[in-house]
XYZ file of N, CA and C in Angstrom:
816
model
N -12.504 -6.116 -10.663
C -12.845 -4.883 -11.479
C -13.824 -3.941 -10.425
N -13.764 -2.731 -10.809
C -14.723 -1.675 -9.919
C -14.484 -0.414 -11.225
N -15.873 0.075 -10.576
C -16.726 0.818 -11.096
C -16.624 2.297 -10.140
N -15.868 3.620 -10.934
C -15.410 4.623 -9.829
C -15.188 5.957 -11.326
N -15.968 6.875 -10.710
C -16.007 8.116 -11.584
C -16.352 7.777 -13.085
N -17.321 6.995 -13.175
C -17.883 5.964 -14.352
C -16.655 5.707 -15.202
N -15.836 5.227 -14.843
C -14.922 4.256 -15.718
C -14.658 3.015 -14.738
N -14.752 1.817 -15.736
C -14.924 1.124 -15.463
C -12.780 0.409 -15.131
N -12.570 0.403 -13.876
C -11.239 -0.331 -13.561
C -11.021 -1.813 -13.073
N -10.048 -2.418 -13.893
C -9.623 -3.519 -13.339
C -8.470 -3.485 -12.897
N -8.197 -4.648 -11.680
C -6.949 -4.895 -10.779
C -6.530 -5.818 -11.142
N -5.326 -5.799 -11.658
C -4.269 -6.832 -12.245
C -3.235 -7.395 -11.393
N -2.542 -7.965 -10.999
C -1.724 -8.388 -10.311
C -0.277 -9.172 -11.265
N 0.336 -8.522 -11.776
C 1.362 -8.744 -12.888
C 2.043 -9.477 -12.223
N 2.712 -9.244 -11.490
C 4.207 -9.958 -10.678
C 3.862 -11.360 -10.028
N 4.856 -12.173 -10.146
C 4.482 -13.584 -9.193
C 4.214 -14.631 -9.486
N 3.711 -15.025 -9.053
C 3.770 -17.191 -9.536
C 2.419 -17.954 -9.669
N 1.172 -17.629 -8.765
C -0.563 -18.124 -9.079
C -0.658 -17.470 -10.619
N -2.081 -17.732 -10.557
C -2.995 -16.965 -11.539
C -4.703 -17.346 -11.377
N -5.102 -16.710 -12.552
C -6.819 -16.867 -12.155
C -6.956 -18.013 -11.717
N -7.801 -18.384 -10.704
C -8.116 -19.457 -10.284
C -8.859 -20.341 -12.076
N -10.040 -19.314 -12.113
C -10.486 -20.163 -13.081
C -10.073 -20.467 -14.696
N -9.055 -19.021 -14.839
C -8.318 -19.865 -16.302
C -7.538 -21.216 -15.711
N -6.569 -20.533 -14.568
C -5.862 -22.060 -14.850
C -6.068 -23.155 -14.842
N -8.013 -23.523 -13.646
C -8.252 -24.962 -13.548
C -9.215 -25.428 -14.845
N -9.044 -24.351 -16.124
C -9.866 -24.462 -17.322
C -8.446 -24.850 -18.208
N -7.392 -24.682 -17.619
C -5.505 -24.720 -18.621
C -5.469 -26.177 -17.921
N -5.706 -26.232 -16.980
C -5.046 -27.458 -16.421
C -5.995 -28.628 -16.983
N -7.092 -28.586 -16.629
C -8.066 -29.791 -17.204
C -7.562 -29.749 -18.640
N -7.405 -29.305 -19.847
C -6.967 -29.328 -21.098
C -5.997 -30.010 -21.490
N -4.745 -29.528 -20.630
C -3.128 -29.710 -20.330
C -3.396 -31.444 -20.032
N -4.295 -31.876 -19.138
C -4.891 -33.451 -18.333
C -5.264 -34.082 -19.900
N -6.083 -33.784 -20.679
C -7.053 -34.282 -21.583
C -5.814 -34.435 -22.376
N -5.168 -33.523 -23.079
C -4.051 -33.319 -24.065
C -2.799 -34.727 -23.972
N -2.322 -34.362 -22.200
C -1.447 -35.816 -21.886
C -2.205 -36.648 -22.268
N -3.178 -37.148 -21.631
C -4.517 -38.239 -21.370
C -4.444 -38.918 -23.412
N -4.717 -38.002 -24.208
C -4.572 -38.529 -25.279
C -3.337 -39.008 -26.137
N -2.364 -38.070 -26.139
C -1.254 -38.171 -25.965
C -0.618 -39.999 -25.937
N -0.691 -40.081 -24.374
C -0.478 -41.364 -24.232
C -1.364 -42.196 -24.517
N -2.848 -42.159 -24.461
C -3.517 -42.944 -25.219
C -3.446 -43.479 -26.724
N -3.003 -42.416 -27.333
C -2.596 -42.878 -28.918
C -1.715 -43.425 -28.685
N -0.368 -43.502 -28.314
C 0.644 -44.321 -28.085
C 0.271 -45.701 -27.976
N -0.450 -46.114 -26.950
C -0.742 -47.173 -26.029
C -1.830 -47.806 -27.002
N -2.573 -47.002 -27.744
C -3.823 -47.807 -28.707
C -2.834 -48.284 -29.902
N -1.865 -48.053 -30.291
C -1.157 -48.344 -31.335
C -0.014 -49.734 -31.175
N 0.397 -49.592 -30.120
C 1.122 -50.761 -29.432
C 0.291 -51.403 -29.773
N -0.788 -51.645 -29.089
C -1.982 -52.833 -28.686
C -2.740 -53.490 -30.030
N -2.690 -52.014 -31.176
C -3.362 -52.642 -32.393
C -2.429 -53.677 -32.844
N -0.782 -53.257 -32.951
C 0.348 -53.499 -33.697
C 0.039 -55.161 -32.822
N 0.557 -55.803 -31.996
C 0.703 -56.176 -31.190
C -0.399 -57.411 -31.026
N -1.420 -56.994 -30.878
C -2.355 -58.034 -30.374
C -3.600 -58.472 -31.771
N -3.254 -57.613 -32.831
C -3.900 -57.715 -33.983
C -2.781 -58.245 -35.008
N -1.950 -57.246 -35.382
C -1.317 -57.642 -36.693
C -0.104 -58.241 -36.285
N 0.237 -59.216 -34.985
C 0.817 -59.859 -34.662
C 2.327 -59.586 -34.536
N 2.437 -58.259 -33.863
C 3.655 -57.976 -33.451
C 4.617 -57.700 -34.392
N 5.988 -57.742 -34.062
C 6.582 -57.290 -34.962
C 8.213 -58.455 -35.107
N 8.588 -58.405 -35.975
C 9.387 -58.742 -36.621
C 10.515 -58.173 -37.520
N 12.312 -58.941 -37.963
C 12.711 -58.519 -38.666
C 12.914 -58.584 -40.439
N 13.941 -58.211 -40.810
C 13.848 -58.324 -42.402
C 13.124 -59.866 -43.191
N 13.761 -60.771 -42.121
C 13.203 -62.168 -42.327
C 11.717 -62.607 -42.604
N 11.054 -61.186 -42.495
C 9.814 -61.149 -42.394
C 9.020 -59.544 -42.257
N 9.118 -59.423 -43.465
C 8.815 -58.143 -44.202
C 7.404 -57.216 -43.507
N 6.230 -58.483 -43.638
C 5.108 -58.144 -42.715
C 4.891 -57.916 -41.733
N 6.312 -58.543 -40.398
C 5.984 -57.698 -39.372
C 6.865 -56.526 -39.242
N 8.210 -56.804 -40.103
C 8.985 -55.323 -39.720
C 8.456 -53.901 -40.248
N 7.147 -54.208 -41.335
C 6.118 -53.237 -41.262
C 6.090 -52.681 -40.295
N 5.322 -53.476 -39.265
C 4.277 -52.886 -37.925
C 5.430 -51.659 -36.780
N 6.535 -51.854 -37.636
C 7.563 -51.056 -36.560
C 6.648 -49.819 -36.866
N 6.719 -49.287 -38.368
C 6.027 -47.962 -38.789
C 5.472 -47.110 -38.428
N 4.183 -48.194 -37.974
C 2.977 -47.231 -37.138
C 3.242 -46.464 -35.799
N 3.967 -47.124 -34.896
C 4.304 -47.066 -33.506
C 5.433 -46.228 -33.893
N 6.408 -46.141 -34.691
C 7.531 -45.304 -34.547
C 7.166 -44.095 -34.819
N 6.081 -43.775 -35.891
C 5.828 -42.782 -36.876
C 4.751 -41.934 -35.590
N 3.856 -42.583 -34.904
C 3.272 -42.302 -33.565
C 3.813 -41.865 -32.753
N 4.514 -42.366 -32.504
C 5.713 -42.624 -30.796
C 6.597 -41.016 -31.334
N 6.681 -40.951 -32.198
C 7.918 -39.680 -33.267
C 7.562 -38.633 -33.346
N 6.094 -38.319 -34.508
C 5.685 -37.383 -34.589
C 4.769 -36.782 -33.999
N 4.012 -37.695 -33.013
C 2.459 -37.491 -32.282
C 2.876 -37.434 -30.773
N 4.021 -38.535 -30.159
C 3.890 -38.758 -28.638
C 5.276 -37.247 -28.447
N 6.289 -37.822 -28.973
C 7.190 -36.841 -28.437
C 7.461 -35.429 -29.193
N 6.882 -35.548 -30.345
C 6.759 -33.831 -31.073
C 5.698 -33.094 -29.872
N 4.563 -34.028 -30.129
C 3.593 -33.237 -29.145
C 4.420 -32.777 -27.602
N 4.775 -33.855 -27.198
C 5.221 -33.378 -25.439
C 6.014 -31.969 -25.865
N 6.919 -31.721 -26.947
C 8.228 -31.244 -26.998
C 7.147 -29.586 -27.374
N 6.232 -29.727 -27.913
C 5.220 -28.463 -28.053
C 4.255 -28.085 -26.649
N 4.243 -29.567 -26.010
C 3.740 -28.616 -24.678
C 4.726 -28.972 -23.398
N 6.000 -28.517 -23.602
C 6.938 -28.413 -22.490
C 7.197 -26.393 -21.981
N 6.811 -26.105 -22.918
C 6.595 -24.654 -22.098
C 5.098 -24.522 -21.435
N 4.276 -25.033 -21.840
C 2.771 -24.985 -21.036
C 3.060 -26.174 -19.609
N 3.492 -27.604 -20.012
C 3.482 -28.748 -19.194
C 4.132 -28.150 -17.879
N 5.679 -27.686 -18.065
C 6.137 -27.835 -16.821
C 6.280 -25.823 -16.606
N 5.338 -25.011 -16.502
C 5.581 -23.795 -15.839
C 5.799 -23.667 -14.352
N 6.445 -24.863 -13.689
C 6.871 -24.241 -12.496
C 8.544 -24.010 -12.590
N 9.175 -24.459 -13.555
C 10.389 -24.554 -14.036
C 10.691 -23.210 -14.410
N 12.181 -23.009 -14.746
C 12.767 -21.858 -14.805
C 12.662 -22.148 -16.729
N 12.735 -20.932 -17.382
C 12.757 -21.000 -19.009
C 13.679 -21.921 -19.698
N 14.744 -21.835 -19.208
C 16.142 -22.549 -19.603
C 15.608 -24.258 -19.827
N 14.719 -25.004 -18.047
C 14.914 -25.879 -18.630
C 13.788 -26.656 -19.084
N 12.547 -25.285 -19.806
C 11.506 -25.588 -20.349
C 12.101 -26.017 -21.450
N 12.876 -24.723 -22.241
C 14.483 -24.880 -23.269
C 14.767 -25.996 -23.179
N 15.318 -27.317 -22.265
C 16.098 -28.352 -22.712
C 15.091 -29.123 -22.734
N 13.760 -29.655 -21.812
C 12.742 -30.206 -22.392
C 12.279 -30.433 -23.585
N 11.919 -29.247 -23.931
C 11.532 -29.342 -25.670
C 12.871 -29.682 -26.682
N 14.133 -29.460 -26.564
C 15.326 -29.901 -27.287
C 15.553 -31.200 -27.021
N 15.164 -31.914 -25.564
C 15.156 -33.228 -25.570
C 13.946 -33.871 -26.365
N 13.071 -33.455 -25.750
C 11.795 -34.206 -27.212
C 11.912 -34.158 -28.364
N 12.129 -33.524 -29.031
C 12.558 -33.191 -30.366
C 13.734 -34.328 -30.618
N 14.667 -33.901 -29.971
C 16.120 -35.143 -30.165
C 15.333 -36.492 -30.628
N 14.827 -36.643 -29.588
C 14.218 -38.302 -28.778
C 13.139 -38.322 -30.190
N 12.435 -37.178 -31.067
C 12.083 -38.059 -32.494
C 12.663 -38.235 -33.239
N 13.792 -37.734 -33.594
C 14.425 -37.912 -34.459
C 14.818 -39.302 -35.099
N 15.431 -40.460 -34.234
C 15.876 -41.603 -34.395
C 13.935 -42.054 -34.446
N 13.497 -41.428 -33.807
C 12.304 -42.491 -33.877
C 11.530 -42.234 -35.074
N 11.402 -41.196 -35.996
C 11.250 -41.065 -37.079
C 11.814 -41.632 -38.391
N 13.031 -41.531 -38.322
C 14.398 -42.095 -39.408
C 13.876 -43.612 -39.174
N 13.804 -44.455 -38.176
C 13.671 -45.743 -37.939
C 12.460 -45.847 -38.528
N 11.536 -45.597 -38.396
C 10.113 -45.568 -39.199
C 10.104 -45.472 -40.496
N 10.743 -44.532 -40.897
C 10.546 -44.435 -42.471
C 11.628 -45.602 -43.092
N 12.828 -46.359 -42.093
C 13.446 -46.899 -42.923
C 12.918 -48.442 -42.933
N 11.850 -48.505 -41.673
C 11.277 -50.013 -41.466
C 10.272 -50.191 -42.731
N 9.390 -48.941 -42.786
C 8.695 -49.049 -43.872
C 9.469 -49.511 -45.202
N 9.998 -48.702 -45.783
C 10.963 -48.637 -46.946
C 11.480 -50.403 -46.896
N 12.272 -51.147 -46.210
C 12.798 -51.810 -45.991
C 11.653 -53.145 -46.683
N 10.236 -53.030 -45.719
C 9.123 -53.781 -45.647
C 8.787 -54.029 -47.060
N 8.633 -53.123 -47.490
C 7.980 -53.131 -48.961
C 9.384 -53.214 -49.904
N 10.384 -53.148 -49.880
C 11.673 -53.405 -50.775
C 12.102 -55.239 -50.513
N 11.200 -55.811 -49.688
C 12.190 -56.896 -49.284
C 10.874 -57.883 -49.530
N 9.269 -57.215 -49.701
C 8.164 -58.079 -49.867
C 8.355 -59.031 -51.359
N 8.005 -60.169 -51.462
C 7.793 -60.749 -52.603
C 6.708 -61.028 -52.791
N 6.235 -60.007 -54.265
C 6.885 -59.618 -55.201
C 6.970 -58.205 -54.181
N 8.340 -57.027 -54.771
C 8.666 -56.230 -54.188
C 7.030 -54.954 -54.055
N 6.920 -54.488 -53.137
C 5.988 -53.471 -53.044
C 6.106 -51.609 -53.596
N 5.551 -51.437 -54.542
C 6.176 -49.923 -54.951
C 6.198 -49.007 -53.466
N 6.570 -48.075 -53.821
C 6.616 -46.837 -52.972
C 6.656 -45.370 -53.532
N 5.816 -44.669 -52.756
C 5.429 -43.535 -52.605
C 4.365 -43.175 -53.658
N 3.424 -44.289 -53.547
C 2.160 -44.152 -54.933
C 0.822 -43.488 -54.240
N 0.858 -43.312 -53.124
C -0.373 -43.145 -52.250
C -0.135 -41.879 -51.288
N -1.420 -41.185 -51.292
C -1.557 -39.819 -50.575
C -0.798 -40.038 -49.568
N -1.031 -40.977 -48.843
C 0.042 -40.632 -47.355
C 1.449 -40.885 -47.130
N 1.845 -41.694 -48.420
C 3.502 -41.388 -48.294
C 3.722 -40.230 -48.991
N 2.683 -39.905 -49.838
C 2.941 -38.102 -50.399
C 3.290 -37.046 -49.038
N 2.207 -37.358 -48.046
C 1.878 -36.098 -47.375
C 2.894 -36.964 -45.693
N 3.382 -37.990 -45.925
C 4.384 -38.599 -44.873
C 5.641 -37.936 -45.476
N 6.234 -37.326 -46.278
C 7.001 -36.648 -47.041
C 7.796 -36.105 -47.136
N 5.834 -34.599 -47.002
C 5.846 -33.590 -46.801
C 6.382 -33.052 -45.461
N 5.592 -34.385 -44.424
C 5.876 -33.868 -43.131
C 6.780 -34.086 -42.496
N 7.966 -35.336 -42.799
C 9.548 -35.708 -42.271
C 10.062 -34.281 -43.160
N 9.671 -33.871 -44.103
C 10.929 -32.229 -44.957
C 10.319 -31.227 -43.731
N 9.054 -31.080 -43.130
C 8.845 -29.968 -42.287
C 9.990 -29.930 -41.141
N 9.448 -31.579 -40.709
C 9.875 -31.374 -39.593
C 11.609 -31.321 -39.793
N 12.294 -32.052 -40.763
C 13.806 -31.496 -40.980
C 13.949 -30.512 -40.850
N 12.981 -29.212 -41.327
C 14.044 -28.289 -41.508
C 13.611 -27.459 -39.959
N 12.511 -28.053 -39.295
C 12.699 -27.553 -37.910
C 13.336 -28.062 -37.169
N 13.908 -28.513 -37.255
C 15.196 -29.656 -36.258
C 16.210 -28.823 -36.706
N 16.565 -28.833 -38.182
C 17.881 -28.327 -38.790
C 17.921 -26.275 -37.832
N 16.573 -25.958 -38.168
C 16.818 -24.580 -37.798
C 16.844 -24.152 -36.387
N 16.145 -25.468 -35.891
C 16.551 -25.151 -34.136
C 17.723 -25.316 -33.572
N 18.840 -26.437 -34.399
C 20.068 -26.197 -34.203
C 20.755 -25.490 -34.393
N 20.694 -24.553 -35.905
C 21.483 -23.683 -36.519
C 21.464 -23.157 -35.304
N 19.732 -22.257 -35.133
C 19.539 -21.184 -34.843
C 19.825 -20.877 -33.503
N 19.948 -21.975 -32.754
C 20.287 -22.157 -31.289
C 21.960 -21.962 -31.212
N 22.615 -22.657 -32.507
C 23.995 -22.645 -31.577
C 24.515 -20.919 -31.988
N 23.757 -20.447 -33.128
C 24.611 -18.810 -33.353
C 23.589 -18.182 -32.102
N 22.474 -18.582 -31.829
C 22.199 -17.480 -31.091
C 23.088 -17.208 -29.256
N 23.412 -18.554 -29.150
C 24.212 -18.974 -27.991
C 26.088 -18.153 -28.451
N 26.348 -18.128 -29.826
C 27.580 -17.129 -30.213
C 26.697 -16.092 -29.825
N 25.825 -15.212 -30.622
C 25.489 -13.714 -30.939
C 25.322 -13.476 -28.936
N 24.848 -14.410 -28.344
C 24.043 -13.874 -27.003
C 25.373 -13.497 -26.009
N 26.569 -14.206 -25.976
C 27.927 -13.943 -25.701
C 28.237 -12.299 -25.825
N 28.101 -11.863 -26.860
C 29.049 -10.569 -27.472
C 27.033 -9.629 -27.774
N 26.594 -9.994 -28.055
C 25.746 -8.330 -27.985
C 24.030 -8.966 -27.972
N 23.952 -9.842 -26.661
C 22.010 -9.861 -26.203
C 21.011 -8.878 -26.569
N 21.296 -7.988 -25.864
C 20.791 -6.770 -25.767
C 19.851 -6.332 -27.595
N 20.879 -6.208 -28.141
C 20.931 -5.783 -29.465
C 20.121 -6.720 -30.567
N 20.167 -8.066 -30.248
C 19.438 -8.904 -31.073
C 18.078 -9.754 -29.952
N 17.431 -8.559 -28.902
C 16.957 -8.930 -28.275
C 15.611 -9.197 -29.042
N 15.244 -8.114 -29.981
C 14.021 -8.053 -30.647
C 13.727 -9.320 -31.329
N 14.832 -9.048 -32.489
C 15.156 -10.624 -33.322
C 14.988 -11.825 -32.966
N 15.019 -12.359 -31.704
C 15.206 -13.631 -31.096
C 13.826 -13.465 -30.950
N 12.987 -12.664 -30.395
C 11.847 -12.727 -29.634
C 11.062 -12.160 -31.049
N 11.038 -12.273 -32.134
C 10.371 -11.732 -33.638
C 10.239 -13.445 -33.871
N 11.661 -14.112 -33.768
C 11.637 -15.539 -34.192
C 10.795 -16.400 -33.205
N 10.598 -16.304 -32.332
C 10.069 -17.357 -31.610
C 8.050 -17.752 -31.923
N 7.354 -16.694 -32.296
C 5.851 -17.095 -33.080
C 6.127 -17.999 -34.549
N 7.200 -17.415 -35.190
C 7.658 -18.194 -36.307
C 7.750 -19.692 -35.569
N 8.474 -20.179 -34.951
C 9.173 -21.258 -34.604
C 7.598 -21.773 -33.942
N 7.067 -21.380 -33.272
C 5.669 -22.314 -33.174
C 4.904 -22.384 -33.679
N 4.769 -21.733 -34.760
C 3.405 -22.026 -35.584
C 4.028 -22.812 -36.801
N 5.374 -22.611 -37.367
C 5.959 -23.928 -38.019
C 5.694 -25.421 -37.574
N 5.969 -25.096 -35.832
C 6.110 -26.501 -35.409
C 4.934 -27.059 -35.031
N 3.618 -26.214 -34.752
C 2.026 -26.553 -34.510
C 1.682 -26.971 -36.042
N 2.021 -26.447 -37.253
C 2.115 -27.012 -38.424
C 2.220 -28.486 -38.686
N 3.365 -28.526 -38.350
C 4.013 -29.614 -39.092
C 3.334 -31.024 -37.464
N 2.821 -30.453 -36.630
C 2.427 -32.100 -35.762
C 0.598 -32.330 -36.292
N 0.048 -30.639 -36.715
C -0.869 -31.460 -37.505
C -1.192 -32.700 -38.570
N -0.374 -31.422 -39.860
C 0.116 -32.592 -40.547
C 0.600 -34.059 -40.586
N 1.462 -34.080 -39.354
C 1.532 -35.577 -38.773
C 0.390 -36.114 -38.381
N -1.050 -35.820 -37.664
C -1.869 -36.158 -37.312
C -2.571 -36.344 -38.595
N -2.671 -35.675 -39.666
C -3.325 -35.690 -40.701
C -2.106 -37.015 -41.503
N -1.361 -37.144 -41.766
C -0.550 -38.081 -42.070
C -0.757 -39.893 -41.331
N -1.043 -39.867 -39.804
C -1.233 -40.591 -39.484
C -2.719 -41.595 -39.434
N -3.378 -40.052 -39.988
C -4.936 -41.114 -39.795
C -4.789 -41.302 -41.341
N -4.664 -40.394 -42.213
C -4.347 -41.601 -43.700
C -3.628 -42.950 -43.772
N -3.006 -43.104 -43.103
C -1.679 -44.139 -42.757
C -2.546 -45.517 -42.078
N -3.222 -45.169 -41.054
C -4.017 -46.389 -40.267
C -4.977 -46.101 -40.809
N -5.990 -45.675 -42.002
C -7.224 -45.920 -42.524
C -6.596 -46.580 -43.467
N -5.148 -46.453 -44.140
C -5.241 -47.437 -45.160
C -4.829 -48.746 -45.367
N -3.925 -48.629 -43.949
C -3.405 -50.223 -43.546
C -4.602 -51.211 -43.050
N -5.895 -50.306 -42.597
C -6.790 -50.990 -41.926
C -7.901 -51.201 -43.355
N -7.522 -50.336 -43.887
C -8.408 -51.383 -45.099
C -7.756 -52.631 -46.023
N -6.605 -52.008 -45.984
C -5.825 -53.349 -46.773
C -5.764 -54.485 -46.286
N -5.821 -54.433 -44.461
C -5.875 -55.953 -43.304
C -7.362 -56.318 -43.401
N -8.125 -55.279 -43.103
C -9.507 -56.118 -43.318
C -10.358 -56.380 -44.493
N -10.089 -55.475 -45.132
C -10.867 -55.451 -46.802
C -12.505 -55.097 -46.403
N -13.255 -55.842 -47.444
C -14.996 -55.536 -46.689
C -15.456 -55.872 -45.718
N -14.289 -56.702 -44.362
C -15.107 -57.011 -43.462
C -14.962 -55.720 -42.353
N -14.359 -54.874 -42.799
C -14.181 -53.380 -42.260
C -15.393 -52.801 -41.564
N -16.243 -53.049 -42.499
C -17.514 -52.601 -42.696
C -18.920 -53.342 -41.741
N -18.579 -54.370 -41.192
C -19.013 -55.092 -40.000
C -18.706 -54.488 -38.690
N -17.916 -53.699 -38.515
C -17.669 -53.100 -37.372
C -16.783 -54.491 -36.296
N -16.029 -55.051 -36.511
C -14.835 -56.068 -36.272
C -14.119 -55.349 -34.982
N -13.580 -56.342 -34.008
C -13.342 -55.548 -32.908
C -11.829 -54.519 -33.345
N -11.084 -55.147 -34.578
C -10.025 -54.255 -34.886
C -10.247 -52.915 -35.522
N -10.945 -53.093 -36.110
C -11.781 -51.887 -36.500
C -11.787 -51.031 -35.762
N -12.765 -51.066 -34.563
C -13.096 -50.096 -33.276
C -12.166 -50.116 -33.305
N -11.183 -50.497 -32.611
C -9.650 -49.951 -31.947
C -8.977 -49.487 -32.852
N -8.868 -49.441 -34.230
C -8.126 -48.444 -35.552
C -9.256 -47.007 -34.950
N -10.651 -47.036 -35.557
C -11.327 -45.635 -35.181
C -11.192 -44.990 -34.266
N -10.959 -45.862 -33.081
C -10.813 -45.056 -31.795
C -9.258 -44.210 -31.578
N -8.334 -45.116 -32.268
C -6.818 -44.366 -32.621
C -7.213 -43.375 -33.437
N -7.975 -43.250 -34.636
C -8.435 -42.180 -35.311
C -8.772 -40.590 -34.829
N -9.773 -41.207 -33.672
C -10.584 -40.345 -32.478
C -9.861 -39.509 -31.453
N -8.582 -40.186 -31.467
C -7.399 -40.198 -30.507
C -7.353 -39.055 -31.057
N -6.299 -39.046 -32.333
C -5.441 -38.209 -32.813
C -6.344 -37.127 -33.444
N -7.515 -37.523 -33.741
C -8.161 -35.752 -34.134
C -8.138 -35.149 -33.006
N -8.386 -36.106 -31.789
C -8.800 -35.068 -30.420
C -7.023 -34.096 -30.114
N -6.676 -34.468 -30.221
C -5.089 -33.930 -30.253
C -5.305 -32.737 -31.461
N -5.616 -33.253 -32.403
C -5.419 -32.013 -33.494
C -6.437 -30.746 -33.349
N -7.522 -31.018 -31.899
C -8.135 -29.823 -31.864
C -7.398 -29.060 -30.800
N -7.193 -30.072 -29.400
C -7.069 -29.721 -28.256
C -5.262 -28.960 -28.785
N -4.560 -29.609 -29.317
C -3.237 -29.041 -29.310
C -2.916 -27.540 -29.919
N -3.957 -27.160 -30.775
C -3.665 -25.522 -30.778
C -4.415 -24.700 -30.029
N -5.817 -25.646 -29.371
C -5.824 -24.485 -28.197
C -5.123 -24.291 -27.534
N -4.511 -25.452 -26.741
C -2.826 -24.974 -25.791
C -2.068 -24.107 -25.956
N -1.250 -24.504 -27.457
C -1.085 -23.574 -27.444
C -1.332 -21.859 -27.819
N -2.100 -21.899 -27.932
C -2.791 -20.480 -28.164
C -3.294 -19.602 -27.356
N -3.977 -20.860 -26.538
C -5.058 -20.236 -25.419
C -4.409 -18.716 -24.911
N -4.154 -18.076 -23.952
C -3.940 -16.815 -23.493
C -4.716 -16.813 -21.949
N -3.971 -17.014 -21.087
C -4.227 -16.814 -19.614
C -3.506 -15.771 -18.838
N -4.425 -15.293 -17.689
C -4.063 -13.865 -17.418
C -3.379 -14.663 -16.245
N -1.787 -14.153 -16.089
C -1.377 -14.220 -14.792
C -1.072 -13.588 -13.869
N -1.429 -13.664 -12.253
C -1.525 -13.131 -11.416
C -0.584 -13.422 -10.640
N -0.233 -12.827 -9.763
C 0.823 -13.288 -8.198
C 0.114 -12.139 -7.379
N 1.115 -12.295 -6.216
C 0.436 -11.584 -5.387
C 1.321 -10.048 -4.485
N 2.393 -9.989 -5.937
C 3.222 -8.845 -5.241
C 2.271 -7.520 -6.117
N 3.322 -6.892 -7.684
C 2.277 -5.515 -7.689
C 0.915 -4.856 -8.107
N 0.614 -4.562 -7.569
C -1.121 -4.220 -7.628
C -1.204 -3.035 -8.745
N -2.052 -3.311 -9.678
C -2.209 -1.354 -10.778
C -3.630 -1.498 -10.942
N -3.763 -0.816 -11.316
C -5.261 -0.163 -11.734
C -5.417 0.333 -13.201
N -5.845 -0.470 -13.895
C -6.504 0.135 -15.427
C -7.761 0.213 -15.734
N -7.732 1.412 -16.139
C -9.119 1.831 -17.190
C -9.603 0.723 -18.604
N -10.795 0.555 -18.619
C -10.825 -0.173 -20.027
C -10.306 -0.055 -21.035
N -9.932 0.856 -21.098
C -8.918 1.046 -22.364
C -7.671 -0.180 -22.357
N -7.136 -0.624 -21.134
C -6.123 -0.699 -21.050
C -6.335 -2.601 -21.278
N -7.785 -2.963 -21.359
C -7.785 -3.987 -21.433
C -7.235 -5.014 -22.264
N -7.392 -4.541 -23.406
C -6.814 -5.292 -24.756
C -5.099 -5.483 -24.520
N -4.598 -4.751 -23.890
C -2.975 -5.073 -23.473
C -3.121 -5.795 -22.233
N -3.649 -5.567 -21.155
C -3.712 -6.859 -20.493
C -3.734 -8.054 -20.603
N -4.757 -8.590 -21.260
C -5.454 -9.355 -22.017
C -3.885 -10.405 -22.642
N -3.205 -9.534 -23.636
C -1.687 -10.081 -23.877
C -0.652 -10.479 -23.495
N -0.864 -10.603 -22.030
C 0.246 -11.270 -21.012
C 0.055 -12.689 -20.758
N 0.633 -13.593 -20.847
C 1.351 -15.032 -20.612
C 1.299 -14.924 -19.562
């Protein structure tokens, strides 16, 4: 920034590789913390299920069959979908096509995890003696809504991706504006689905902890502390993920240098 002839001027470097150190230092710490929470949530739910809920079983033991449900749902909706959201942020050094590939692969991996998570809880309830009713709790309603949002997102990604490929073969320039307009819609819809998944996971682990611990939950048992830390980790992700998705960092590079008056600062701040 410089003062010249009574005007405030900024020197921006708009082409090239590295970015403003303060901005990218802050962004890097946020990204590292978010990845730590993503891995921590998956690790905590595995520890909870294996250490306190006696691990996993199959159809001959419906109680242990249920234990796949929290692990697969946290793994699919939170860990894999969260990394899909961050793929355009985490791999800043990669070409756009590779970022898109990582984004798609994480979503594809999340699909079987979510489907199996739903089937295991469905079977565990129906195979219990006596059978346990389905879809009566707020958690189950939120889960169905979240799965519906995720299904719409995946179908839209596949359909639009296929037709975009065909369109790009014949009229790339004419459809550029439309394709650019769809990007924020897709990103916003994905973020809403992720936040819904976090809320659903919080209601689910709370419901399971209360059913499992009963009144002992109020005595701060070790299992209750693990569940609470898992919940706090998920809440941290609900805060950090929107920040990372919406944060704007000034891009700076070594080549083209241009001066802008104070009236152009708003335009410059919109660059990613």
